[in-house]
Coordinates of C-alpha atoms in Angstrom, one line a residue:
X1 CA -2.0 -11.3 -17.7
X2 CA -0.2 -10.9 -20.9
X3 CA -2.9 -13.0 -22.6
X4 CA -5.7 -10.6 -21.3
X5 CA -3.8 -7.0 -22.2
X6 CA -3.1 -8.1 -25.4
X7 CA -6.5 -8.9 -26.5
X8 CA -7.7 -5.3 -25.7
X9 CA -8.7 -3.4 -28.5
X10 CA -7.2 0.1 -28.1
X11 CA -8.2 3.4 -29.8
X12 CA -6.8 6.8 -29.8
X13 CA -8.4 10.1 -30.8
X14 CA -6.2 12.9 -31.5
X15 CA -8.2 16.5 -31.7
X16 CA -7.9 19.8 -33.2
X17 CA -5.7 22.7 -32.1
X18 CA -2.7 24.4 -34.2
X19 CA -0.6 26.4 -32.0
X20 CA -1.1 24.0 -28.9
X21 CA -0.3 21.0 -30.8
X22 CA 2.9 20.2 -29.2
X23 CA 0.9 19.3 -26.1
X24 CA 0.1 16.0 -28.4
X25 CA 3.3 16.0 -29.9
X26 CA 4.8 15.4 -26.5
X27 CA 2.4 13.2 -25.3
X28 CA 2.7 10.8 -28.3
X29 CA 6.2 10.7 -27.8
X30 CA 5.7 9.7 -24.4
X31 CA 3.6 6.8 -25.7
X32 CA 6.5 5.8 -28.0
X33 CA 9.3 5.8 -25.2
X34 CA 6.5 3.8 -23.2
X35 CA 5.8 1.5 -25.8
X36 CA 1.8 2.0 -25.7
X37 CA 0.2 0.6 -28.6
X38 CA -2.9 1.5 -30.5
X39 CA -5.2 -0.4 -32.7
X40 CA -7.0 2.6 -34.4
X41 CA -6.2 6.2 -34.3
X42 CA -8.9 8.9 -35.3
X43 CA -7.5 12.4 -35.7
X44 CA -9.0 15.7 -36.9
X45 CA -7.4 19.2 -37.5
X46 CA -3.7 19.8 -36.4
X47 CA -4.1 16.3 -34.7
X48 CA -3.9 14.8 -38.2
X49 CA -0.4 16.0 -38.4
X50 CA 0.7 15.0 -35.3
X51 CA -0.8 11.7 -35.8
X52 CA 1.1 11.1 -38.9
X53 CA 4.5 12.2 -37.6
X54 CA 3.7 9.7 -35.1
X55 CA 3.0 6.9 -37.3
X56 CA 4.5 7.9 -40.7
X57 CA 7.6 10.4 -40.7
X58 CA 9.4 11.0 -44.0
X59 CA 12.9 11.5 -42.1
X60 CA 14.1 10.0 -39.0
X61 CA 12.1 8.1 -36.3
X62 CA 8.8 9.4 -35.0
X63 CA 10.3 10.6 -32.0
X64 CA 12.4 12.4 -33.8
X65 CA 9.9 14.0 -36.1
X66 CA 7.2 14.6 -33.0
X67 CA 10.5 16.9 -31.5
X68 CA 11.0 18.6 -34.9
X69 CA 7.3 19.7 -34.7
X70 CA 8.1 21.5 -31.2
X71 CA 11.0 23.2 -32.7
X72 CA 9.0 24.7 -35.4
X73 CA 8.2 27.9 -33.4
X74 CA 9.5 31.1 -34.2
X75 CA 12.9 32.5 -31.8
X76 CA 11.3 34.6 -29.3
X77 CA 13.5 37.6 -30.0
X78 CA 11.6 37.7 -33.7
X79 CA 8.1 36.5 -32.5
X80 CA 8.0 39.5 -30.1
X81 CA 8.3 41.7 -33.2
X82 CA 6.0 39.8 -35.4
X83 CA 3.7 37.6 -33.7
X84 CA 3.5 35.3 -36.9
X85 CA 4.6 31.6 -37.5
X86 CA 6.1 32.5 -41.2
X87 CA 7.7 28.7 -41.0
X88 CA 4.5 27.0 -41.0
X89 CA 1.9 29.5 -42.8
X90 CA 3.3 30.4 -46.5
X91 CA 2.0 33.0 -48.9
X92 CA -0.1 31.4 -51.6
X93 CA 0.4 31.5 -55.5
X94 CA 2.5 29.8 -57.9
X95 CA 5.0 32.4 -57.9
X96 CA 5.5 31.9 -54.3
X97 CA 5.5 28.0 -54.6
X98 CA 8.3 28.5 -57.1
X99 CA 10.4 30.7 -55.1
X100 CA 10.0 28.2 -52.2
X101 CA 11.5 25.6 -54.3
X102 CA 14.6 27.8 -54.6
X103 CA 15.1 29.2 -51.1
X104 CA 13.5 26.4 -49.1
X105 CA 15.8 24.9 -46.3
X106 CA 15.6 21.4 -47.8
X107 CA 18.3 18.7 -47.9
X108 CA 20.4 19.0 -50.9
X109 CA 19.3 22.5 -51.6
X110 CA 22.6 24.6 -51.9
X111 CA 21.0 28.1 -51.8
X112 CA 19.6 27.9 -48.0
X113 CA 22.4 26.6 -46.2
X114 CA 24.7 29.1 -48.0
X115 CA 22.5 31.9 -46.8
X116 CA 22.4 30.2 -43.4
X117 CA 26.0 29.9 -43.2
X118 CA 26.4 33.6 -43.8
X119 CA 24.0 34.7 -41.3
X120 CA 25.2 32.0 -38.6
X121 CA 24.2 28.8 -37.7
X122 CA 22.5 29.5 -34.4
X123 CA 18.6 29.3 -34.1
X124 CA 18.0 32.8 -34.2
X125 CA 19.7 33.8 -37.1
X126 CA 18.5 30.9 -38.8
X127 CA 15.2 32.2 -38.3
X128 CA 15.7 35.5 -39.5
X129 CA 17.3 33.9 -42.9
X130 CA 13.5 32.4 -43.4
X131 CA 11.9 35.5 -42.3
X132 CA 14.1 37.3 -44.8
X133 CA 12.9 34.7 -47.5
X134 CA 9.5 34.9 -46.5
X135 CA 9.2 38.5 -46.8
X136 CA 11.0 38.7 -50.4
X137 CA 8.7 35.8 -51.3
X138 CA 5.9 36.8 -53.9
X139 CA 2.3 36.4 -53.5
X140 CA -1.2 36.2 -55.5
X141 CA -3.0 37.4 -52.3
X142 CA -5.9 39.8 -53.2
X143 CA -9.5 40.4 -52.0
X144 CA -10.7 37.6 -54.4
X145 CA -8.6 35.2 -52.6
X146 CA -10.6 32.5 -50.6
X147 CA -7.8 31.8 -47.9
X148 CA -4.7 33.6 -46.7
X149 CA -2.1 30.9 -47.0
X150 CA -0.6 28.4 -49.3
X151 CA -2.1 24.9 -48.4
X152 CA 0.7 23.5 -46.2
X153 CA 3.6 23.1 -48.6
X154 CA 5.8 21.5 -46.0
X155 CA 3.5 18.1 -46.0
X156 CA 5.1 16.1 -48.7
X157 CA 8.8 16.8 -46.7
X158 CA 7.6 15.9 -43.5
X159 CA 5.2 12.7 -44.0
X160 CA 5.9 9.4 -45.9
X161 CA 2.9 9.1 -48.0
X162 CA 3.7 5.8 -49.3
X163 CA 3.7 4.4 -45.7
X164 CA 0.5 5.4 -44.5
X165 CA -1.3 2.3 -46.0
X166 CA 1.0 0.0 -44.6
X167 CA 1.3 1.3 -41.3
X168 CA 0.1 -0.8 -38.4
X169 CA -2.8 0.8 -36.7
X170 CA -6.0 1.8 -38.7
X171 CA -6.2 5.6 -39.3
X172 CA -8.7 8.0 -40.1
X173 CA -9.0 11.7 -40.8
X174 CA -11.9 14.2 -41.6
X175 CA -12.5 17.2 -43.7
X176 CA -16.2 18.5 -44.1
X177 CA -17.7 18.7 -47.8
X178 CA -19.2 21.9 -48.8
X179 CA -20.8 20.5 -51.5
X180 CA -22.5 17.7 -49.9
X181 CA -22.8 19.2 -46.5
X182 CA -21.6 16.2 -44.6
X183 CA -18.4 15.0 -42.9
X184 CA -16.2 13.1 -44.8
X185 CA -14.0 10.2 -43.3
X186 CA -11.0 8.8 -44.9
X187 CA -9.0 5.8 -44.0
X188 CA -5.2 5.0 -44.3
X189 CA -5.8 3.4 -47.5
X190 CA -7.3 6.6 -48.9
X191 CA -5.0 9.2 -47.4
X192 CA -2.7 11.1 -49.6
X193 CA -1.5 14.7 -49.5
X194 CA -4.6 16.5 -50.6
X195 CA -6.6 14.7 -47.8
X196 CA -4.4 15.8 -45.4
X197 CA -4.3 19.4 -47.0
X198 CA -8.3 19.2 -46.9
X199 CA -8.3 18.1 -43.1
X200 CA -6.1 21.2 -42.3
X201 CA -8.0 23.8 -44.5
X202 CA -9.3 26.1 -41.5
X203 CA -11.6 28.6 -43.2
X204 CA -10.0 31.9 -44.0
X205 CA -6.6 30.7 -43.2
X206 CA -6.7 28.6 -46.4
X207 CA -9.1 28.2 -49.1
X208 CA -11.2 25.2 -49.3
X209 CA -9.3 22.1 -50.8
X210 CA -10.7 20.7 -54.2
X211 CA -10.6 16.9 -54.3
X212 CA -12.6 15.2 -57.3
X213 CA -14.3 18.5 -58.1
X214 CA -15.3 19.0 -54.5
X215 CA -14.7 21.4 -51.9
X216 CA -13.7 20.6 -48.3
X217 CA -12.9 22.5 -45.2
X218 CA -11.1 21.4 -41.9
X219 CA -13.5 19.0 -40.1
X220 CA -12.0 20.1 -36.6
X221 CA -13.8 23.5 -37.6
X222 CA -17.2 21.5 -36.8
X223 CA -16.1 18.5 -34.9
X224 CA -12.7 18.8 -32.8
X225 CA -12.8 15.2 -32.1
X226 CA -13.3 12.6 -34.5
X227 CA -15.5 9.7 -32.5
X228 CA -17.0 8.5 -35.9
X229 CA -14.7 5.5 -36.3
X230 CA -15.8 4.3 -32.6
X231 CA -19.7 5.1 -33.3
X232 CA -21.9 2.1 -34.0
X233 CA -23.5 2.5 -37.3
X234 CA -21.0 5.0 -38.4
X235 CA -17.4 3.3 -38.1
X236 CA -16.1 -0.2 -37.9
X237 CA -14.5 0.3 -34.6
X238 CA -17.5 0.3 -32.1
X239 CA -16.0 -2.9 -30.7
X240 CA -13.0 -0.9 -29.2
X241 CA -12.5 -1.8 -25.5
X242 CA -10.2 1.3 -24.3
X243 CA -10.5 4.6 -25.9
X244 CA -7.7 7.6 -25.1
X245 CA -8.7 10.9 -25.7
X246 CA -6.5 14.0 -26.4
X247 CA -8.4 16.8 -26.7
X248 CA -6.3 20.4 -26.1
X249 CA -9.5 22.6 -27.2
X250 CA -11.9 22.1 -24.2
X251 CA -10.4 24.2 -21.4
X252 CA -12.4 27.1 -20.9
X253 CA -9.2 28.9 -19.7
X254 CA -8.5 29.6 -23.3
X255 CA -11.4 31.9 -23.2
X256 CA -9.6 34.8 -21.9
X257 CA -8.9 38.7 -22.4
X258 CA -6.6 39.1 -25.6
X259 CA -2.9 40.6 -25.2
X260 CA -3.1 42.5 -28.4
X261 CA -5.0 42.8 -31.6
X262 CA -3.5 39.5 -33.0
X263 CA -4.3 37.7 -29.9
X264 CA -7.7 38.7 -30.4
X265 CA -8.0 37.4 -33.8
X266 CA -6.4 34.0 -33.0
X267 CA -9.0 34.2 -29.8
X268 CA -12.1 34.7 -32.2
X269 CA -11.1 31.1 -34.1
X270 CA -10.7 29.2 -30.6
X271 CA -13.7 30.5 -28.8
X272 CA -16.3 28.4 -30.4
X273 CA -14.0 25.5 -30.5
X274 CA -13.8 25.1 -26.8
X275 CA -17.6 24.8 -26.5
X276 CA -17.6 22.4 -29.6
X277 CA -15.0 20.4 -28.0
X278 CA -17.0 20.0 -24.5
X279 CA -20.1 19.3 -26.3
X280 CA -18.8 16.5 -28.4
X281 CA -17.2 14.9 -25.4
X282 CA -20.4 15.0 -23.5
X283 CA -22.4 13.5 -26.6
X284 CA -20.1 10.8 -27.2
X285 CA -20.1 9.7 -23.6
X286 CA -23.7 10.0 -22.8
X287 CA -25.1 8.8 -26.3
X288 CA -22.5 6.5 -27.8
X289 CA -20.5 5.4 -24.9
X290 CA -23.4 4.4 -22.5
X291 CA -25.5 1.0 -22.9
X292 CA -28.8 2.3 -22.3
X293 CA -29.8 -0.9 -20.9
X294 CA -27.8 -1.1 -18.2
X295 CA -26.6 2.7 -17.9
X296 CA -22.7 1.4 -17.9
X297 CA -20.0 2.6 -20.3
X298 CA -19.6 0.4 -23.2
X299 CA -16.0 0.8 -23.4
X300 CA -13.3 2.2 -20.7
X301 CA -12.7 6.0 -22.1
X302 CA -9.7 7.8 -20.8
X303 CA -9.1 11.5 -21.1
X304 CA -5.4 12.8 -21.0
X305 CA -5.9 16.3 -19.5
X306 CA -3.0 17.9 -21.2
X307 CA -4.3 21.5 -21.1
X308 CA -5.0 21.4 -17.4
X309 CA -1.4 20.6 -17.0
X310 CA -0.5 23.7 -18.5
X311 CA 0.9 26.1 -15.5
X312 CA -2.0 29.0 -14.8
X313 CA 0.6 31.9 -15.5
X314 CA 1.5 30.3 -19.1
X315 CA -2.3 30.1 -20.2
X316 CA -2.2 33.6 -22.0
X317 CA 0.6 32.5 -24.0
X318 CA -0.6 28.9 -24.9
X319 CA -1.6 30.1 -28.3
X320 CA 1.6 31.6 -29.2
X321 CA 3.8 30.0 -32.3
X322 CA 7.0 31.2 -30.3
X323 CA 9.9 28.5 -29.7
X324 CA 9.2 29.1 -26.0
X325 CA 5.9 28.3 -26.0
X326 CA 5.9 25.2 -28.5
X327 CA 9.0 23.7 -26.4
X328 CA 7.2 24.1 -23.1
X329 CA 4.1 22.7 -24.4
X330 CA 5.9 19.5 -25.7
X331 CA 7.6 19.1 -22.4
X332 CA 4.2 19.7 -20.4
X333 CA 2.7 17.0 -22.9
X334 CA 5.7 14.4 -22.4
X335 CA 5.7 14.7 -18.7
X336 CA 1.8 14.3 -18.3
X337 CA 1.4 11.4 -20.8
X338 CA 4.2 9.4 -19.0
X339 CA 2.3 10.2 -15.6
X340 CA -0.9 9.0 -17.3
X341 CA 0.8 5.9 -18.6
X342 CA 2.2 4.8 -15.3
X343 CA -1.1 5.6 -13.6
X344 CA -3.1 3.6 -16.3
X345 CA -0.8 0.7 -16.7
X346 CA -3.3 -1.9 -16.0
X347 CA -5.4 -0.6 -18.5
X348 CA -3.3 0.4 -21.4
X349 CA -1.7 -2.1 -23.7
X350 CA 2.1 -2.2 -24.3
X351 CA 4.5 -3.8 -26.7
X352 CA 6.2 -6.4 -24.5
X353 CA 2.6 -7.5 -23.5
X354 CA 2.0 -8.2 -27.0
X355 CA 5.3 -10.2 -27.7
X356 CA 4.3 -12.4 -24.6
X357 CA 1.1 -13.7 -26.3
X358 CA 3.1 -13.6 -29.8

């Protein structure tokens, strides 16, 4: 049995979705704890960041890095007054970059810990401190700006880019090239910080990312699920035996009456992505995962229904950047994926099975 399981080629698709991305973080933490192994990972949007925390974190273990993402929300006492995640979305401009270099909460920075010790060490006070720093930060935002925020300045402090090319699974990310009007896929041997920024450059939130003179926006804005590496004629992994899909945007419960103006603004970004996710899944299943001669699936496709596990009463808050929401979603993702691993133990490949064959 170990021989059969170990020869399966395992693929993982991580979809887009930012505020509810702790669902994916929790699921990946469960995969780590259950020692599930994947040969190929394909990610888009926020799934790119989750996938890199899972495979190439800069500090600590992948498990710790994924949990830190769930802790990146804003304390509820603050979020109720100001529903913006100033810890993730930063002001643009060179002056703002310089300001963050002085006041960022980085290891070895003497300024931030000093302020934090004055304010107190609890999470709300730490968040208050960061709010003050964000408020005082300069900005070059104007009517001529191409996006609201700086391009994810936290990346180099979170991801070990030197480790990506050497990590075990194949890894792919996507971004849309505005000059050539086509989707671009980068593999692990190409991925650097600018490619990840391109993969996260959602229009209006961020200006397009320029790479080698060409402009890119987030691939998940058009294709929330990056199936290309598994499509014959497009990618190199059409021979994948089992494909696990983590889609957190295809739940129609995300289409709802907004709670306030900010919630409506978030909703207008999410609304088209719900249909895109559903259409992509259907297209891949019917066109690319079905043998047209026999009508049988080309590979076993397992959809981990993370959004379906979110309690109905919590759905209106799923897109919040609050601490309570992000931690709840992480826990939901972790528990749902743990059950998923047990229910599909005969299909998934585990580290101990590979060791048996080795």
